[in-house]
Amino acid sequence: METEKLNSLVEMYRNGDDEALNELCRLFLPVIQRHSDEIWYFIENQTDFECRCLLKIKQALSRFRPNKGSAYSLIMSVIQREKKDFLSRRKRKINASSLDEPLKQSDGSEIYLEVPDVLADVENKIIEDEKIKEMVALLAKGDRRREMILKAWMEGEYNDSRLAKELAAAFPGIKESGHRRAIQRFEKECRELLAPTF
């Protein structure tokens, strides 16, 4: 994830935008679940661990100061700390905070955490993901550069200059201008190929 986008979401949350917090939770929930899967046999309840991580992230972000470090590093350290804490307490019952209970902020106000339902409509999401993978494979035609371009577009990166820089780093034999032209040609080709579908 781009540092710029992450910092922007954190700043929006700190300015009172709860939707920014929901987006941050959606972004980091797969990371938390991966850590949860790594220790599932040590802990009593994976959901408690995941909820606890989300609550701790929320608390940490409310105190985050951009000049003190990176938001990404802060979130990852919160997850690691919670993982370590759960592992150290694995032989006794874990009393994790309930999502129904409010969190106390430093100013005394109470807030609730909204966790996205990641299991809602799983089958349709899997089918949609498979369709996207097939579409990417058809459009890329086995070309790694095209795959990188498509992946960047799917992640919301539409700035040709920035994307050309990334491609130049991944494929050092070609100048940025060559990559920029390739992006523009590929975009035109994709529009022509996909035009009848829309």
XYZ file of N, CA, C and O in Angstrom:
792
model
N 0.829 -1.181 0.000
C 0.000 0.000 0.000
C 0.873 1.244 0.000
O 1.914 1.276 0.642
N 0.446 2.259 -0.691
C 1.209 3.494 -0.795
C 1.209 4.235 0.539
O 0.173 4.382 1.185
N 2.367 4.722 0.931
C 2.504 5.466 2.190
C 1.641 6.720 2.161
O 1.007 7.073 3.150
N 1.605 7.365 0.984
C 0.840 8.600 0.830
C -0.643 8.363 1.126
O -1.280 9.106 1.873
N -1.190 7.284 0.549
C -2.616 6.967 0.738
C -2.880 6.609 2.196
O -3.868 7.036 2.787
N -1.995 5.818 2.786
C -2.149 5.405 4.177
C -2.122 6.621 5.090
O -2.994 6.774 5.956
N -1.138 7.489 4.904
C -1.042 8.699 5.736
C -2.272 9.579 5.577
O -2.749 10.174 6.543
N -2.778 9.642 4.354
C -3.976 10.435 4.098
C -5.175 9.874 4.859
O -5.937 10.614 5.473
N -5.342 8.543 4.841
C -6.453 7.912 5.570
C -6.323 8.137 7.074
O -7.311 8.415 7.754
N -5.098 8.013 7.585
C -4.869 8.227 9.019
C -5.222 9.661 9.396
O -5.888 9.907 10.401
N -4.794 10.610 8.569
C -5.075 12.022 8.839
C -6.582 12.285 8.803
O -7.120 13.010 9.649
N -7.278 11.668 7.823
C -8.734 11.831 7.733
C -9.405 11.281 8.991
O -10.324 11.899 9.538
N -8.942 10.119 9.458
C -9.517 9.532 10.676
C -9.264 10.445 11.875
O -10.159 10.696 12.685
N -8.051 10.974 11.976
C -7.722 11.841 13.113
C -8.519 13.150 13.076
O -8.703 13.795 14.095
N -9.026 13.493 11.888
C -9.871 14.687 11.751
C -11.355 14.365 11.901
O -12.206 15.182 11.578
N -11.651 13.121 12.324
C -13.043 12.775 12.628
C -13.778 11.984 11.565
O -14.979 11.756 11.693
N -13.105 11.548 10.505
C -13.761 10.780 9.442
C -13.732 9.282 9.791
O -12.717 8.614 9.622
N -14.867 8.770 10.295
C -14.932 7.358 10.696
C -14.840 6.417 9.503
O -14.401 5.283 9.647
N -15.241 6.876 8.329
C -15.152 6.027 7.136
C -13.686 5.740 6.798
O -13.355 4.672 6.306
N -12.809 6.685 7.096
C -11.371 6.477 6.873
C -10.866 5.351 7.770
O -10.067 4.519 7.346
N -11.373 5.290 9.007
C -10.984 4.199 9.916
C -11.494 2.866 9.376
O -10.779 1.864 9.401
N -12.719 2.851 8.876
C -13.261 1.618 8.291
C -12.400 1.147 7.123
O -12.141 -0.041 6.971
N -11.943 2.090 6.304
C -11.092 1.748 5.163
C -9.750 1.195 5.647
O -9.234 0.216 5.104
N -9.185 1.800 6.692
C -7.926 1.305 7.270
C -8.107 -0.117 7.801
O -7.251 -0.979 7.606
N -9.232 -0.370 8.459
C -9.513 -1.721 8.973
C -9.620 -2.713 7.825
O -9.092 -3.818 7.899
N -10.302 -2.305 6.744
C -10.432 -3.194 5.576
C -9.064 -3.497 4.968
O -8.798 -4.611 4.533
N -8.184 -2.507 4.953
C -6.862 -2.693 4.373
C -5.987 -3.629 5.202
O -5.228 -4.425 4.652
N -6.086 -3.517 6.523
C -5.196 -4.298 7.383
C -5.816 -5.582 7.918
O -5.109 -6.393 8.499
N -7.108 -5.789 7.701
C -7.734 -7.014 8.194
C -7.103 -8.269 7.591
O -6.855 -9.239 8.315
N -6.767 -8.309 6.291
C -6.096 -9.499 5.753
C -4.745 -9.777 6.436
O -4.381 -10.932 6.651
N -4.012 -8.719 6.800
C -2.729 -8.891 7.493
C -2.979 -9.495 8.873
O -2.305 -10.435 9.291
N -3.975 -8.958 9.573
C -4.316 -9.463 10.908
C -4.745 -10.923 10.811
O -4.336 -11.763 11.615
N -5.566 -11.241 9.805
C -6.035 -12.619 9.646
C -4.880 -13.568 9.336
O -4.867 -14.707 9.793
N -3.899 -13.090 8.573
C -2.739 -13.929 8.284
C -1.974 -14.247 9.579
O -1.602 -15.384 9.827
N -1.793 -13.234 10.411
C -1.121 -13.453 11.701
C -1.969 -14.360 12.595
O -1.428 -15.208 13.310
N -3.260 -14.181 12.535
C -4.172 -15.014 13.325
C -4.076 -16.472 12.891
O -4.045 -17.380 13.725
N -3.989 -16.687 11.594
C -3.876 -18.061 11.073
C -2.555 -18.711 11.488
O -2.484 -19.923 11.643
N -1.520 -17.886 11.662
C -0.217 -18.428 12.068
C -0.226 -18.965 13.497
O 0.542 -19.852 13.834
N -1.108 -18.408 14.336
C -1.103 -18.817 15.747
C -2.427 -19.453 16.176
O -2.695 -19.572 17.369
N -3.243 -19.890 15.237
C -4.587 -20.382 15.566
C -4.567 -21.511 16.589
O -5.452 -21.614 17.422
N -3.556 -22.362 16.553
C -3.530 -23.507 17.459
C -3.054 -23.128 18.862
O -3.117 -23.935 19.777
N -2.573 -21.901 19.054
C -2.138 -21.452 20.368
C -3.213 -20.658 21.104
O -3.150 -20.529 22.316
N -4.123 -20.070 20.346
C -5.075 -19.163 20.993
C -6.460 -19.784 21.057
O -6.813 -20.632 20.258
N -7.217 -19.335 22.030
C -8.541 -19.903 22.267
C -9.538 -19.485 21.189
O -10.385 -20.259 20.795
N -9.428 -18.250 20.729
C -10.416 -17.735 19.789
C -9.747 -16.743 18.835
O -9.300 -15.680 19.252
N -9.688 -17.109 17.552
C -9.039 -16.234 16.559
C -9.768 -14.907 16.419
O -9.144 -13.866 16.239
N -11.090 -14.938 16.490
C -11.865 -13.710 16.326
C -11.533 -12.704 17.419
O -11.424 -11.507 17.166
N -11.354 -13.210 18.657
C -10.974 -12.316 19.750
C -9.648 -11.637 19.452
O -9.482 -10.434 19.683
N -8.699 -12.417 18.947
C -7.386 -11.861 18.610
C -7.531 -10.779 17.537
O -6.971 -9.685 17.657
N -8.292 -11.066 16.477
C -8.454 -10.125 15.368
C -9.148 -8.849 15.824
O -8.733 -7.741 15.470
N -10.194 -9.001 16.653
C -10.909 -7.819 17.160
C -10.005 -6.990 18.058
O -10.005 -5.762 17.992
N -9.251 -7.672 18.885
C -8.335 -6.971 19.785
C -7.309 -6.159 18.983
O -7.005 -5.015 19.331
N -6.789 -6.751 17.904
C -5.837 -6.029 17.052
C -6.481 -4.777 16.466
O -5.879 -3.696 16.468
N -7.710 -4.907 15.961
C -8.397 -3.756 15.363
C -8.628 -2.658 16.405
O -8.440 -1.470 16.126
N -9.026 -3.063 17.608
C -9.250 -2.077 18.666
C -7.950 -1.364 19.045
O -7.915 -0.140 19.224
N -6.866 -2.129 19.162
C -5.571 -1.542 19.519
C -5.062 -0.613 18.414
O -4.452 0.418 18.692
N -5.291 -1.005 17.150
C -4.892 -0.142 16.027
C -5.645 1.179 16.107
O -5.068 2.251 15.943
N -6.941 1.081 16.385
C -7.754 2.297 16.484
C -7.217 3.215 17.592
O -7.076 4.418 17.392
N -6.913 2.636 18.743
C -6.375 3.425 19.853
C -5.027 4.053 19.481
O -4.779 5.229 19.762
N -4.164 3.255 18.845
C -2.830 3.752 18.476
C -2.930 4.880 17.456
O -2.198 5.882 17.552
N -3.828 4.746 16.481
C -3.956 5.782 15.446
C -4.510 7.085 16.011
O -4.197 8.165 15.503
N -5.326 6.990 17.064
C -5.859 8.227 17.652
C -4.745 9.037 18.327
O -4.866 10.233 18.511
N -3.634 8.362 18.677
C -2.501 9.053 19.303
C -1.338 9.254 18.327
O -0.298 9.789 18.709
N -1.487 8.820 17.089
C -0.392 8.853 16.106
C 0.024 10.280 15.755
O -0.807 11.158 15.556
N 1.334 10.485 15.677
C 1.901 11.762 15.237
C 2.801 11.482 14.038
O 3.797 10.755 14.176
N 2.484 12.040 12.856
C 3.256 11.751 11.641
C 4.747 12.052 11.770
O 5.571 11.366 11.180
N 5.113 13.049 12.569
C 6.532 13.400 12.703
C 7.291 12.421 13.596
O 8.507 12.486 13.702
N 6.580 11.504 14.242
C 7.215 10.528 15.133
C 7.513 9.206 14.443
O 8.140 8.331 15.011
N 7.011 9.014 13.219
C 7.268 7.757 12.522
C 6.194 7.449 11.489
O 5.334 8.272 11.199
N 6.255 6.246 10.975
C 5.359 5.826 9.897
C 4.105 5.156 10.448
O 4.179 4.355 11.385
N 2.950 5.464 9.851
C 1.680 4.852 10.266
C 1.708 3.354 9.994
O 1.232 2.557 10.802
N 2.306 2.971 8.875
C 2.395 1.549 8.528
C 3.188 0.795 9.598
O 2.760 -0.249 10.076
N 4.326 1.340 9.986
C 5.156 0.699 11.017
C 4.415 0.609 12.338
O 4.502 -0.399 13.042
N 3.681 1.670 12.674
C 2.911 1.673 13.916
C 1.871 0.550 13.904
O 1.772 -0.220 14.858
N 1.125 0.432 12.811
C 0.074 -0.588 12.715
C 0.677 -1.981 12.773
O 0.181 -2.861 13.490
N 1.777 -2.189 12.051
C 2.406 -3.512 12.064
C 2.956 -3.846 13.452
O 2.861 -4.990 13.906
N 3.485 -2.859 14.160
C 4.012 -3.137 15.504
C 2.885 -3.442 16.484
O 3.045 -4.274 17.376
N 1.728 -2.789 16.308
C 0.561 -3.097 17.155
C 0.146 -4.547 16.949
O -0.104 -5.281 17.914
N 0.091 -4.977 15.688
C -0.307 -6.364 15.391
C 0.705 -7.338 15.996
O 0.322 -8.318 16.638
N 1.993 -7.060 15.816
C 3.035 -7.937 16.369
C 2.964 -7.993 17.895
O 3.114 -9.062 18.490
N 2.732 -6.842 18.523
C 2.654 -6.784 19.987
C 1.470 -7.604 20.496
O 1.580 -8.346 21.470
N 0.318 -7.465 19.810
C -0.861 -8.239 20.211
C -0.633 -9.728 20.015
O -1.045 -10.549 20.836
N 0.037 -10.076 18.942
C 0.343 -11.488 18.678
C 1.218 -12.042 19.804
O 0.957 -13.117 20.344
N 2.237 -11.287 20.163
C 3.142 -11.713 21.237
C 2.384 -11.828 22.557
O 2.572 -12.782 23.320
N 1.512 -10.853 22.818
C 0.735 -10.856 24.048
C -0.179 -12.078 24.118
O -0.272 -12.744 25.145
N -0.834 -12.386 23.015
C -1.733 -13.544 22.985
C -0.946 -14.835 23.165
O -1.397 -15.745 23.844
N 0.211 -14.915 22.563
C 1.019 -16.128 22.706
C 1.517 -16.294 24.141
O 1.586 -17.413 24.648
N 1.842 -15.185 24.793
C 2.334 -15.284 26.167
C 1.220 -15.652 27.143
O 1.479 -16.171 28.213
N -0.035 -15.404 26.759
C -1.161 -15.719 27.634
C -1.959 -16.929 27.151
O -3.099 -17.115 27.531
N -1.370 -17.761 26.328
C -2.123 -18.828 25.665
C -2.687 -19.875 26.613
O -3.643 -20.554 26.272
N -2.113 -20.024 27.809
C -2.582 -21.071 28.718
C -3.723 -20.611 29.613
O -4.261 -21.397 30.357
N -4.049 -19.340 29.570
C -5.186 -18.889 30.365
C -6.216 -18.231 29.469
O -5.937 -17.906 28.319
N -7.380 -18.040 29.976
C -8.478 -17.502 29.178
C -8.173 -16.070 28.760
O -7.701 -15.273 29.561
N -8.458 -15.774 27.521
C -8.189 -14.447 26.986
C -9.453 -13.601 27.116
O -10.508 -13.977 26.627
N -9.335 -12.496 27.782
C -10.465 -11.591 27.937
C -10.303 -10.423 26.965
O -9.769 -9.393 27.335
N -10.732 -10.637 25.751
C -10.599 -9.585 24.739
C -11.767 -8.617 24.855
O -12.845 -8.971 25.316
N -11.524 -7.386 24.431
C -12.591 -6.390 24.452
C -13.686 -6.772 23.477
O -13.420 -7.278 22.396
N -14.899 -6.515 23.841
C -16.027 -6.778 22.960
C -16.203 -5.596 22.023
O -15.961 -4.446 22.399
N -16.657 -5.890 20.810
C -16.896 -4.807 19.852
C -18.103 -3.971 20.260
O -18.287 -2.868 19.781
N -18.955 -4.548 21.153
C -20.127 -3.811 21.608
C -19.774 -2.784 22.681
O -20.559 -1.906 22.982
N -18.591 -2.931 23.265
C -18.168 -2.006 24.308
C -17.423 -0.837 23.674
O -16.598 -1.017 22.793
N -17.709 0.368 24.159
C -17.014 1.528 23.589
C -15.565 1.597 24.060
O -15.222 1.088 25.116
N -14.749 2.228 23.233
C -13.358 2.496 23.599
C -13.291 3.890 24.196
O -13.920 4.821 23.702
N -12.514 4.029 25.254
C -12.310 5.349 25.860
C -11.135 6.014 25.162
O -10.075 5.432 25.038
N -11.351 7.220 24.704
C -10.270 7.979 24.082
C -9.595 8.845 25.140
O -10.102 8.989 26.252
N -8.457 9.413 24.775
C -7.686 10.218 25.733
C -8.480 11.427 26.236
O -8.283 11.886 27.352
N -9.410 11.930 25.430
C -10.200 13.086 25.863
C -11.442 12.679 26.669
O -12.256 13.515 27.042
N -11.597 11.367 26.925
C -12.716 10.886 27.735
C -13.944 10.476 26.935
O -14.867 9.875 27.478
N -13.979 10.801 25.652
C -15.139 10.428 24.842
C -15.085 8.934 24.509
O -14.041 8.296 24.596
N -16.239 8.394 24.154
C -16.330 6.968 23.824
C -16.599 6.804 22.340
O -17.374 7.566 21.753
N -15.945 5.799 21.745
C -16.161 5.503 20.328
C -16.341 4.006 20.151
O -15.880 3.212 20.969
N -17.029 3.620 19.080
C -17.258 2.217 18.766
C -16.529 1.867 17.480
O -16.418 2.692 16.574
N -16.058 0.652 17.397
C -15.350 0.187 16.213
C -16.315 -0.554 15.308
O -17.036 -1.437 15.761
N -16.341 -0.176 14.039
C -17.146 -0.895 13.061
C -16.219 -1.796 12.260
O -15.314 -1.327 11.591
N -16.455 -3.096 12.350
C -15.624 -4.054 11.631
C -16.397 -4.517 10.403
O -17.541 -4.961 10.515
N -15.781 -4.422 9.223
C -16.484 -4.873 8.022
C -16.721 -6.382 8.065
O -15.887 -7.134 8.556
N -17.867 -6.808 7.571
C -18.196 -8.232 7.524
C -17.506 -8.832 6.307
O -18.012 -8.777 5.193
N -16.337 -9.418 6.531
C -15.547 -9.937 5.416
C -16.096 -11.250 4.872
O -15.700 -11.689 3.797
N -16.991 -11.874 5.605
C -17.545 -13.142 5.137
C -18.831 -12.965 4.336
O -19.354 -13.923 3.785
N -19.337 -11.735 4.287
C -20.570 -11.491 3.557
C -20.356 -11.738 2.067
O -19.434 -11.225 1.455
N -21.205 -12.563 1.522
C -21.210 -12.835 0.092
C -19.840 -13.299 -0.430
O -19.335 -12.816 -1.434
N -19.238 -14.242 0.275
C -17.899 -14.740 -0.066
C -17.877 -15.395 -1.439
O -16.956 -15.183 -2.224
N -18.895 -16.170 -1.725
C -18.920 -16.903 -2.995
C -18.872 -15.953 -4.185
O -18.090 -16.156 -5.121
N -19.683 -14.901 -4.151
C -19.686 -13.942 -5.264
C -18.345 -13.225 -5.382
O -17.885 -12.940 -6.479
N -17.718 -12.936 -4.251
C -16.409 -12.280 -4.279
C -15.371 -13.188 -4.927
O -14.565 -12.738 -5.739
N -15.401 -14.481 -4.589
C -14.455 -15.431 -5.177
C -14.668 -15.521 -6.683
O -13.713 -15.495 -7.460
N -15.926 -15.616 -7.091
C -16.244 -15.684 -8.525
C -15.765 -14.414 -9.228
O -15.157 -14.477 -10.301
N -16.018 -13.259 -8.602
C -15.602 -11.978 -9.192
C -14.082 -11.907 -9.297
O -13.536 -11.468 -10.307
N -13.380 -12.362 -8.249
C -11.912 -12.365 -8.264
C -11.375 -13.249 -9.381
O -10.403 -12.902 -10.055
N -12.003 -14.403 -9.590
C -11.578 -15.312 -10.652
C -11.796 -14.679 -12.028
O -10.962 -14.812 -12.918
N -12.918 -13.981 -12.187
C -13.184 -13.300 -13.456
C -12.114 -12.245 -13.725
O -11.642 -12.098 -14.846
N -11.757 -11.509 -12.677
C -10.732 -10.466 -12.825
C -9.392 -11.087 -13.205
O -8.695 -10.594 -14.083
N -9.044 -12.200 -12.550
C -7.777 -12.883 -12.864
C -7.756 -13.343 -14.318
O -6.744 -13.222 -15.010
N -8.883 -13.890 -14.774
C -8.973 -14.330 -16.178
C -8.827 -13.151 -17.127
O -8.128 -13.235 -18.138
N -9.490 -12.045 -16.787
C -9.424 -10.845 -17.628
C -7.987 -10.327 -17.685
O -7.492 -9.975 -18.761
N -7.313 -10.287 -16.531
C -5.919 -9.827 -16.481
C -5.038 -10.726 -17.338
O -4.208 -10.255 -18.116
N -5.231 -12.046 -17.217
C -4.421 -12.998 -17.990
C -4.650 -12.802 -19.489
O -3.702 -12.832 -20.278
N -5.902 -12.579 -19.878
C -6.207 -12.376 -21.304
C -5.597 -11.073 -21.822
O -5.067 -11.020 -22.926
N -5.688 -10.016 -21.019
C -5.165 -8.726 -21.463
C -3.632 -8.688 -21.440
O -3.014 -8.101 -22.312
N -3.029 -9.316 -20.440
C -1.573 -9.267 -20.300
C -0.859 -10.167 -21.297
O 0.273 -9.892 -21.695
N -1.498 -11.248 -21.695
C -0.923 -12.199 -22.655
C 0.466 -12.680 -22.221
O 1.386 -12.789 -23.028
N 0.626 -12.891 -20.908
C 1.890 -13.414 -20.395
C 3.001 -12.381 -20.253
O 4.103 -12.713 -19.863
N 2.724 -11.124 -20.552
C 3.722 -10.060 -20.468
C 3.747 -9.514 -19.040
O 2.760 -8.964 -18.548
N 4.887 -9.640 -18.356
C 4.996 -9.204 -16.954
C 4.766 -7.703 -16.793
O 4.184 -7.258 -15.816
N 5.240 -6.934 -17.763
C 5.056 -5.485 -17.669
C 3.577 -5.137 -17.729
O 3.088 -4.326 -16.952
N 2.845 -5.805 -18.631
C 1.410 -5.557 -18.722
C 0.685 -5.993 -17.442
O -0.251 -5.334 -17.005
N 1.146 -7.099 -16.864
C 0.548 -7.560 -15.609
C 0.743 -6.511 -14.511
O -0.170 -6.237 -13.730
N 1.949 -5.934 -14.465
C 2.219 -4.889 -13.464
C 1.344 -3.654 -13.698
O 0.839 -3.058 -12.757
N 1.164 -3.298 -14.944
C 0.324 -2.138 -15.269
C -1.111 -2.397 -14.827
O -1.738 -1.568 -14.168
N -1.633 -3.583 -15.163
C -3.011 -3.932 -14.789
C -3.179 -3.955 -13.270
O -4.173 -3.469 -12.734
N -2.196 -4.519 -12.579
C -2.259 -4.581 -11.117
C -2.288 -3.168 -10.537
O -3.066 -2.868 -9.628
N -1.444 -2.289 -11.071
C -1.411 -0.903 -10.589
C -2.756 -0.218 -10.832
O -3.272 0.487 -9.960
N -3.335 -0.428 -12.014
C -4.641 0.162 -12.316
C -5.702 -0.359 -11.342
O -6.552 0.393 -10.884
N -5.661 -1.661 -11.041
C -6.652 -2.235 -10.123
C -6.494 -1.663 -8.719
O -7.451 -1.594 -7.968
N -5.277 -1.252 -8.370
C -5.040 -0.677 -7.043
C -5.262 0.836 -7.035
O -4.991 1.503 -6.046
N -5.728 1.379 -8.165
C -6.062 2.799 -8.214
C -4.936 3.715 -8.640
O -5.027 4.927 -8.490
N -3.863 3.170 -9.181
C -2.723 3.983 -9.637
C -2.921 4.301 -11.120
O -2.757 3.427 -11.964
N -3.288 5.551 -11.421
C -3.540 5.941 -12.807
C -2.544 6.986 -13.301
O -2.653 7.465 -14.421
N -1.595 7.360 -12.477
C -0.601 8.359 -12.851
C 0.473 7.671 -13.702
O 1.274 6.880 -13.198
N 0.484 7.970 -15.017
C 1.412 7.318 -15.942
C 2.877 7.548 -15.569
O 3.702 6.641 -15.695
N 3.203 8.755 -15.100
C 4.598 9.056 -14.752
C 5.061 8.205 -13.579
O 6.149 7.638 -13.600
N 4.223 8.123 -12.536
C 4.590 7.343 -11.358
C 4.694 5.862 -11.712
O 5.602 5.157 -11.288
N 3.749 5.396 -12.515
C 3.746 3.992 -12.931
C 4.964 3.694 -13.806
O 5.593 2.638 -13.679
N 5.335 4.641 -14.670
C 6.517 4.463 -15.523
C 7.782 4.355 -14.672
O 8.681 3.572 -14.977
N 7.851 5.130 -13.581
C 9.005 5.050 -12.675
C 9.087 3.657 -12.039
O 10.154 3.076 -11.926
N 7.926 3.133 -11.601
C 7.900 1.794 -11.003
C 8.347 0.741 -12.019
O 9.096 -0.174 -11.688
N 7.872 0.890 -13.248
C 8.244 -0.060 -14.300
C 9.735 0.041 -14.622
O 10.395 -0.974 -14.863
N 10.251 1.276 -14.632
C 11.686 1.468 -14.918
C 12.533 0.796 -13.840
O 13.596 0.251 -14.132
N 12.048 0.814 -12.610
C 12.780 0.151 -11.520
C 12.713 -1.369 -11.668
O 13.681 -2.079 -11.394
N 11.562 -1.869 -12.141
C 11.392 -3.320 -12.292
C 12.052 -3.843 -13.571
O 12.508 -4.983 -13.621
N 12.094 -3.009 -14.601
C 12.688 -3.394 -15.886
C 13.745 -2.339 -16.244
O 13.491 -1.437 -17.046
N 14.927 -2.442 -15.690
C 15.931 -1.381 -15.816
C 16.447 -1.122 -17.228
O 17.033 -0.079 -17.478
N 16.235 -1.986 -18.175
C 16.780 -1.789 -19.515
C 16.027 -0.768 -20.349
O 16.487 -0.364 -21.412
N 14.873 -0.332 -19.886
C 14.038 0.586 -20.674
C 13.873 1.894 -19.908
O 13.665 1.896 -18.699
N 13.933 3.027 -20.631
C 13.776 4.339 -20.002
C 12.313 4.560 -19.615
O 11.402 3.930 -20.156
N 12.116 5.508 -18.700
C 10.759 5.837 -18.236
C 9.857 6.256 -19.397
O 8.696 5.885 -19.452
N 10.412 7.035 -20.336
C 9.594 7.500 -21.463
C 9.091 6.317 -22.287
O 7.954 6.324 -22.774
N 9.924 5.288 -22.428
C 9.500 4.087 -23.154
C 8.373 3.373 -22.429
O 7.425 2.886 -23.055
N 8.474 3.321 -21.114
C 7.413 2.699 -20.318
C 6.128 3.524 -20.393
O 5.027 2.967 -20.488
N 6.276 4.852 -20.371
C 5.102 5.726 -20.438
C 4.353 5.509 -21.748
O 3.130 5.404 -21.777
N 5.112 5.414 -22.867
C 4.480 5.160 -24.173
C 3.807 3.783 -24.179
O 2.703 3.622 -24.703
N 4.465 2.794 -23.574
C 3.893 1.442 -23.513
C 2.596 1.438 -22.703
O 1.624 0.769 -23.068
N 2.568 2.208 -21.630
C 1.347 2.303 -20.803
C 0.220 2.901 -21.623
O -0.911 2.399 -21.620
N 0.515 3.978 -22.346
C -0.513 4.646 -23.144
C -1.021 3.744 -24.265
O -2.229 3.674 -24.527
N -0.095 3.017 -24.929
C -0.521 2.086 -25.996
C -1.387 0.968 -25.417
O -2.412 0.600 -25.982
N -0.958 0.443 -24.267
C -1.684 -0.653 -23.641
C -3.068 -0.185 -23.168
O -4.059 -0.897 -23.297
N -3.141 1.039 -22.665
C -4.429 1.581 -22.231
C -5.385 1.688 -23.422
O -6.555 1.318 -23.333
N -4.850 2.177 -24.553
C -5.677 2.303 -25.759
C -6.145 0.919 -26.220
O -7.315 0.722 -26.562
N -5.241 -0.050 -26.200
C -5.571 -1.420 -26.602
C -6.655 -2.006 -25.690
O -7.607 -2.636 -26.174
N -6.531 -1.770 -24.400
C -7.524 -2.279 -23.444
C -8.889 -1.650 -23.694
O -9.909 -2.339 -23.655
N -8.895 -0.352 -23.948
C -10.171 0.333 -24.219
C -10.849 -0.264 -25.448
O -12.058 -0.474 -25.465
N -10.059 -0.524 -26.498
C -10.617 -1.090 -27.720
C -11.150 -2.498 -27.496
O -12.203 -2.874 -27.978
N -10.383 -3.300 -26.730
C -10.789 -4.680 -26.464
C -12.008 -4.762 -25.574
O -12.878 -5.617 -25.758
N -12.084 -3.856 -24.598
C -13.163 -3.936 -23.615
C -14.374 -3.085 -23.989
O -15.419 -3.215 -23.347
N -14.265 -2.271 -25.013
C -15.366 -1.383 -25.385
C -16.690 -2.133 -25.611
O -17.720 -1.714 -25.097
N -16.702 -3.268 -26.324
C -17.990 -3.958 -26.536
C -18.604 -4.488 -25.237
O -19.798 -4.659 -25.140
N -17.785 -4.709 -24.201
C -18.283 -5.272 -22.949
C -19.087 -4.251 -22.158
O -19.940 -4.607 -21.383
N -18.761 -2.958 -22.332
C -19.390 -1.936 -21.491
C -20.580 -1.321 -22.144
O -20.995 -1.178 -23.098
